[in-house]
Amino acid sequence: MTKTISRRSFLAGSVVFGAHAVLGAQQPPASAGVADPALIQDLVAAYRILAQQGVVDGYGHVSARHNRAANRFIMARSLAPELVTAADLIEFDLDGNAVDAKGRSLYSERFIHAEIYRARADVRAVVHNHAPSVIPFGVTNVALRPMYHMAGFIGTGVPVFDIRKSFGMTDMLVSDSAKGRALAQALGDKTCVLMRGHGVTVVGPTIPYVVGRSIYLDLNARIQAQAMGLGGGNVTYLDPQEAQKVLDSGENRGYERPWELWKAKAMGK
Ligand SMILES: [Zn+2]
């Protein structure tokens, strides 16, 4: 009872002084409860796999939607991906607020994840990375297209998010909810979105999907640059219908086979 009253008087007072900022700092969101241990294990593995495969270096991150609440997701504290353990994982709400950060610093681009989970009910995992291979396709008029069956998820192409269009001159980072919303809008119903002069964000229905897509998007970008470099301008891409058939047939069998291998290597087994 005392707690309720003091919260109410706090609320009443903060209306005058700017409720949102004050409340954001003072009232952490409630936890959805303990996440599925298998999800936690896969998320830790995902950080390490992406580092081992060269998709992320000291930067970049991956998250998973909480298995008990659609409005919560889990990602690491601000840390190089290859060093992430279960103890580094933190639960967030869709405004990017940590349930309990324990004073640790957070990824400034957690809003990428938060706003995509808000916009896309089908998405249960998100990767953001700065793979050098994809950068050229965000800064030229050359569209990233599916080169082979492993990258059929590219479909008819990848949208490009240009932060400058809505936000003018920035430090290029998606570091608040408004920028995250604009990115989610650019993503639309696609599997990934390039970010001009920055990197890419990849989404999927499971952690293996989003890790697999990130790895094969990187490979596809390299293969495309290589094919275009051979000259002639006669590159044959997957037809949109072929790409659709890859998706319809279960997209690389949900990445189950390589996932077991990647995970075993990443966890030192
Ligand atoms: Zn970034």
Tab-separated table of C-alpha atoms and ligand atoms in Angstrom:
chain	number	residue	atom	x	y	z
A	1	MET	CA	0.000	0.000	0.000
A	2	THR	CA	2.721	2.442	0.986
A	3	LYS	CA	4.554	1.557	-2.201
A	4	THR	CA	1.483	2.333	-4.343
A	5	ILE	CA	0.908	5.693	-2.727
A	6	SER	CA	4.500	6.773	-3.015
A	7	ARG	CA	4.517	5.751	-6.673
A	8	ARG	CA	1.349	7.742	-7.288
A	9	SER	CA	2.721	10.872	-5.663
A	10	PHE	CA	5.916	10.371	-7.636
A	11	LEU	CA	3.857	10.112	-10.830
A	12	ALA	CA	1.889	13.250	-9.979
A	13	GLY	CA	5.064	15.187	-9.332
A	14	SER	CA	6.815	14.019	-12.416
A	15	VAL	CA	4.009	15.175	-14.722
A	16	VAL	CA	5.161	18.704	-13.988
A	17	PHE	CA	8.852	18.032	-14.540
A	18	GLY	CA	8.655	15.737	-17.584
A	19	ALA	CA	7.294	12.342	-16.709
A	20	HIS	CA	8.860	10.216	-19.391
A	21	ALA	CA	12.549	10.834	-18.809
A	22	VAL	CA	12.229	10.709	-15.040
A	23	LEU	CA	10.097	7.576	-15.062
A	24	GLY	CA	12.373	5.864	-17.591
A	25	ALA	CA	15.299	6.245	-15.269
A	26	GLN	CA	13.461	5.481	-12.040
A	27	GLN	CA	11.072	2.656	-12.848
A	28	PRO	CA	12.703	-0.334	-14.535
A	29	PRO	CA	10.270	-2.635	-16.364
A	30	ALA	CA	9.134	-5.837	-14.660
A	31	SER	CA	10.784	-9.104	-15.684
A	32	ALA	CA	8.826	-11.661	-17.719
A	33	GLY	CA	10.478	-14.345	-15.598
A	34	VAL	CA	13.302	-16.800	-16.155
A	35	ALA	CA	13.902	-17.483	-19.854
A	36	ASP	CA	14.120	-20.995	-21.312
A	37	PRO	CA	17.682	-22.280	-20.595
A	38	ALA	CA	17.870	-23.648	-24.166
A	39	LEU	CA	17.173	-20.139	-25.526
A	40	ILE	CA	19.906	-18.656	-23.316
A	41	GLN	CA	22.345	-21.341	-24.425
A	42	ASP	CA	21.581	-20.728	-28.101
A	43	LEU	CA	21.900	-16.960	-27.670
A	44	VAL	CA	25.354	-17.257	-26.083
A	45	ALA	CA	26.350	-19.649	-28.889
A	46	ALA	CA	25.007	-17.168	-31.479
A	47	TYR	CA	27.329	-14.395	-30.232
A	48	ARG	CA	30.345	-16.685	-30.450
A	49	ILE	CA	29.409	-18.269	-33.788
A	50	LEU	CA	28.971	-14.886	-35.465
A	51	ALA	CA	32.424	-13.862	-34.195
A	52	GLN	CA	34.053	-17.113	-35.283
A	53	GLN	CA	32.495	-16.855	-38.736
A	54	GLY	CA	33.802	-13.282	-39.101
A	55	VAL	CA	30.338	-11.720	-39.365
A	56	VAL	CA	30.951	-9.613	-36.251
A	57	ASP	CA	34.255	-8.479	-34.744
A	58	GLY	CA	34.441	-6.519	-31.513
A	59	TYR	CA	31.140	-4.861	-32.493
A	60	GLY	CA	27.728	-6.145	-33.485
A	61	HIS	CA	25.075	-7.988	-31.497
A	62	VAL	CA	22.322	-10.571	-31.546
A	63	SER	CA	19.133	-10.791	-29.501
A	64	ALA	CA	16.194	-13.146	-28.975
A	65	ARG	CA	12.610	-12.406	-28.063
A	66	HIS	CA	11.793	-13.683	-24.567
A	67	ASN	CA	9.999	-17.037	-24.714
A	68	ARG	CA	7.549	-15.945	-21.970
A	69	ALA	CA	6.608	-12.437	-23.140
A	70	ALA	CA	6.318	-10.896	-26.604
A	71	ASN	CA	7.217	-7.474	-25.212
A	72	ARG	CA	10.589	-8.497	-23.776
A	73	PHE	CA	13.841	-9.462	-25.451
A	74	ILE	CA	17.244	-10.618	-24.284
A	75	MET	CA	20.662	-9.403	-25.372
A	76	ALA	CA	24.144	-9.025	-23.916
A	77	ARG	CA	25.536	-6.067	-22.025
A	78	SER	CA	27.941	-3.928	-24.071
A	79	LEU	CA	30.641	-6.511	-24.742
A	80	ALA	CA	32.620	-7.989	-27.666
A	81	PRO	CA	30.504	-10.896	-29.002
A	82	GLU	CA	33.135	-13.600	-28.600
A	83	LEU	CA	33.347	-12.930	-24.848
A	84	VAL	CA	29.617	-13.228	-24.108
A	85	THR	CA	28.471	-15.733	-21.462
A	86	ALA	CA	25.005	-16.350	-19.972
A	87	ALA	CA	25.886	-14.013	-17.086
A	88	ASP	CA	26.202	-11.119	-19.562
A	89	LEU	CA	22.634	-11.425	-20.882
A	90	ILE	CA	20.091	-8.788	-19.877
A	91	GLU	CA	16.304	-8.607	-20.363
A	92	PHE	CA	14.866	-5.474	-22.040
A	93	ASP	CA	11.451	-4.012	-22.784
A	94	LEU	CA	10.524	-2.652	-26.223
A	95	ASP	CA	11.562	0.875	-25.234
A	96	GLY	CA	15.114	-0.411	-24.758
A	97	ASN	CA	14.948	-0.224	-20.951
A	98	ALA	CA	16.840	-2.913	-19.058
A	99	VAL	CA	14.937	-4.900	-16.411
A	100	ASP	CA	18.099	-5.014	-14.313
A	101	ALA	CA	21.383	-3.910	-15.895
A	102	LYS	CA	23.191	-4.149	-12.538
A	103	GLY	CA	25.042	-0.958	-13.422
A	104	ARG	CA	26.599	-2.439	-16.544
A	105	SER	CA	26.835	-0.468	-19.785
A	106	LEU	CA	24.442	-1.313	-22.614
A	107	TYR	CA	24.705	-1.453	-26.412
A	108	SER	CA	23.669	1.983	-27.652
A	109	GLU	CA	21.978	0.340	-30.665
A	110	ARG	CA	19.628	-1.905	-28.645
A	111	PHE	CA	16.768	0.170	-30.152
A	112	ILE	CA	17.310	-1.663	-33.470
A	113	HIS	CA	16.173	-4.857	-31.753
A	114	ALA	CA	13.440	-3.274	-29.614
A	115	GLU	CA	11.637	-1.575	-32.483
A	116	ILE	CA	11.861	-4.566	-34.824
A	117	TYR	CA	10.301	-6.808	-32.149
A	118	ARG	CA	7.566	-4.201	-31.756
A	119	ALA	CA	6.902	-3.964	-35.509
A	120	ARG	CA	7.268	-7.626	-36.484
A	121	ALA	CA	5.340	-10.229	-34.449
A	122	ASP	CA	6.896	-13.019	-36.567
A	123	VAL	CA	10.471	-12.075	-35.618
A	124	ARG	CA	12.007	-13.938	-32.684
A	125	ALA	CA	15.697	-13.152	-33.243
A	126	VAL	CA	17.671	-10.190	-34.613
A	127	VAL	CA	21.331	-9.737	-35.639
A	128	HIS	CA	23.001	-6.389	-36.260
A	129	ASN	CA	26.476	-6.403	-37.798
A	130	HIS	CA	28.979	-4.317	-39.768
A	131	ALA	CA	30.270	-7.072	-42.093
A	132	PRO	CA	32.630	-5.279	-44.536
A	133	SER	CA	31.317	-7.340	-47.476
A	134	VAL	CA	27.825	-5.788	-47.320
A	135	ILE	CA	28.897	-2.136	-46.974
A	136	PRO	CA	29.430	-1.547	-50.735
A	137	PHE	CA	25.806	-2.521	-51.441
A	138	GLY	CA	24.536	0.172	-49.057
A	139	VAL	CA	26.615	2.994	-50.555
A	140	THR	CA	26.309	2.385	-54.304
A	141	ASN	CA	23.398	1.802	-56.641
A	142	VAL	CA	24.358	-1.866	-56.989
A	143	ALA	CA	21.572	-3.929	-55.426
A	144	LEU	CA	22.428	-6.952	-53.285
A	145	ARG	CA	20.783	-9.920	-55.027
A	146	PRO	CA	20.654	-13.680	-54.317
A	147	MET	CA	23.576	-15.411	-56.060
A	148	TYR	CA	22.870	-18.984	-54.970
A	149	HIS	CA	20.364	-21.165	-53.185
A	150	MET	CA	21.913	-20.599	-49.727
A	151	ALA	CA	20.889	-16.942	-49.940
A	152	GLY	CA	17.381	-17.390	-51.325
A	153	PHE	CA	16.106	-15.431	-48.308
A	154	ILE	CA	17.342	-12.256	-50.065
A	155	GLY	CA	14.348	-12.716	-52.357
A	156	THR	CA	13.800	-9.760	-54.648
A	157	GLY	CA	16.495	-7.675	-52.942
A	158	VAL	CA	17.395	-5.948	-49.704
A	159	PRO	CA	16.016	-2.517	-48.747
A	160	VAL	CA	18.534	0.199	-47.812
A	161	PHE	CA	17.966	2.364	-44.743
A	162	ASP	CA	19.545	5.809	-45.054
A	163	ILE	CA	19.519	7.430	-41.614
A	164	ARG	CA	20.199	10.841	-43.174
A	165	LYS	CA	16.803	10.927	-44.903
A	166	SER	CA	14.876	11.236	-41.645
A	167	PHE	CA	17.461	12.409	-39.143
A	168	GLY	CA	19.937	14.610	-41.068
A	169	MET	CA	23.537	14.536	-39.913
A	170	THR	CA	24.038	11.927	-37.186
A	171	ASP	CA	26.857	9.716	-35.871
A	172	MET	CA	25.159	6.966	-37.968
A	173	LEU	CA	24.060	4.944	-34.929
A	174	VAL	CA	20.483	3.795	-34.332
A	175	SER	CA	20.645	4.975	-30.750
A	176	ASP	CA	17.048	5.815	-29.830
A	177	SER	CA	13.496	4.543	-30.371
A	178	ALA	CA	12.686	6.986	-33.195
A	179	LYS	CA	15.667	5.834	-35.242
A	180	GLY	CA	14.854	2.193	-34.456
A	181	ARG	CA	11.282	2.752	-35.677
A	182	ALA	CA	12.511	4.247	-38.955
A	183	LEU	CA	14.815	1.265	-39.455
A	184	ALA	CA	11.991	-1.215	-38.745
A	185	GLN	CA	9.866	0.652	-41.258
A	186	ALA	CA	12.592	0.364	-43.911
A	187	LEU	CA	12.909	-3.365	-43.155
A	188	GLY	CA	9.186	-3.841	-43.806
A	189	ASP	CA	8.340	-7.527	-44.177
A	190	LYS	CA	11.826	-8.484	-45.484
A	191	THR	CA	14.497	-10.717	-43.912
A	192	CYS	CA	17.201	-8.043	-43.772
A	193	VAL	CA	17.867	-4.344	-44.250
A	194	LEU	CA	21.136	-2.691	-45.291
A	195	MET	CA	22.116	0.462	-43.419
A	196	ARG	CA	23.922	3.033	-45.584
A	197	GLY	CA	27.487	3.634	-44.414
A	198	HIS	CA	26.985	1.368	-41.406
A	199	GLY	CA	26.068	-2.306	-41.831
A	200	VAL	CA	23.024	-4.548	-41.900
A	201	THR	CA	20.274	-5.908	-39.669
A	202	VAL	CA	18.965	-9.435	-40.184
A	203	VAL	CA	15.779	-10.939	-38.699
A	204	GLY	CA	14.317	-14.422	-38.424
A	205	PRO	CA	11.915	-16.777	-36.651
A	206	THR	CA	14.644	-18.525	-34.590
A	207	ILE	CA	18.257	-17.965	-33.485
A	208	PRO	CA	19.648	-20.565	-35.969
A	209	TYR	CA	17.782	-18.824	-38.813
A	210	VAL	CA	19.120	-15.383	-37.999
A	211	VAL	CA	22.679	-16.659	-37.521
A	212	GLY	CA	22.505	-18.728	-40.731
A	213	ARG	CA	21.086	-15.810	-42.695
A	214	SER	CA	23.798	-13.474	-41.374
A	215	ILE	CA	26.559	-15.892	-42.370
A	216	TYR	CA	25.160	-16.549	-45.860
A	217	LEU	CA	24.352	-12.875	-46.453
A	218	ASP	CA	28.038	-12.108	-45.861
A	219	LEU	CA	29.086	-14.930	-48.224
A	220	ASN	CA	26.541	-13.867	-50.847
A	221	ALA	CA	27.854	-10.284	-50.792
A	222	ARG	CA	31.396	-11.544	-51.350
A	223	ILE	CA	30.308	-13.880	-54.146
A	224	GLN	CA	28.334	-11.126	-55.855
A	225	ALA	CA	31.293	-8.725	-55.787
A	226	GLN	CA	33.472	-11.521	-57.156
A	227	ALA	CA	31.005	-12.391	-59.944
A	228	MET	CA	30.612	-8.741	-60.918
A	229	GLY	CA	34.392	-8.360	-60.876
A	230	LEU	CA	34.720	-11.069	-63.517
A	231	GLY	CA	33.255	-8.490	-65.861
A	232	GLY	CA	30.859	-8.620	-68.726
A	233	GLY	CA	27.946	-7.484	-66.626
A	234	ASN	CA	26.310	-10.809	-67.251
A	235	VAL	CA	25.604	-12.100	-63.788
A	236	THR	CA	22.676	-14.503	-63.496
A	237	TYR	CA	20.978	-14.065	-60.145
A	238	LEU	CA	18.388	-16.384	-58.655
A	239	ASP	CA	15.055	-15.585	-60.221
A	240	PRO	CA	12.568	-14.224	-57.645
A	241	GLN	CA	10.509	-17.370	-58.209
A	242	GLU	CA	13.531	-19.556	-57.457
A	243	ALA	CA	14.249	-17.555	-54.303
A	244	GLN	CA	10.612	-17.954	-53.253
A	245	LYS	CA	10.815	-21.714	-53.773
A	246	VAL	CA	13.886	-21.832	-51.487
A	247	LEU	CA	11.830	-20.096	-48.790
A	248	ASP	CA	8.766	-22.270	-49.388
A	249	SER	CA	10.798	-25.475	-49.108
A	250	GLY	CA	11.983	-24.616	-45.594
A	251	GLU	CA	15.025	-22.406	-46.325
A	252	ASN	CA	18.094	-24.586	-45.927
A	253	ARG	CA	16.133	-26.859	-43.548
A	254	GLY	CA	16.083	-24.185	-40.894
A	255	TYR	CA	19.918	-24.249	-40.714
A	256	GLU	CA	19.684	-27.252	-38.359
A	257	ARG	CA	22.659	-29.136	-39.784
A	258	PRO	CA	25.255	-26.337	-39.739
A	259	TRP	CA	23.810	-25.019	-36.457
A	260	GLU	CA	24.874	-28.162	-34.587
A	261	LEU	CA	28.374	-27.859	-36.047
A	262	TRP	CA	28.716	-24.101	-35.429
A	263	LYS	CA	27.424	-24.452	-31.879
A	264	ALA	CA	29.727	-27.350	-30.997
A	265	LYS	CA	32.747	-25.410	-32.282
A	266	ALA	CA	31.723	-22.158	-30.630
A	267	MET	CA	31.186	-23.786	-27.250
A	268	GLY	CA	34.459	-25.732	-27.499
A	269	LYS	CA	32.899	-29.208	-27.764
B	1	ZN	ZN	25.937	-0.650	-35.734
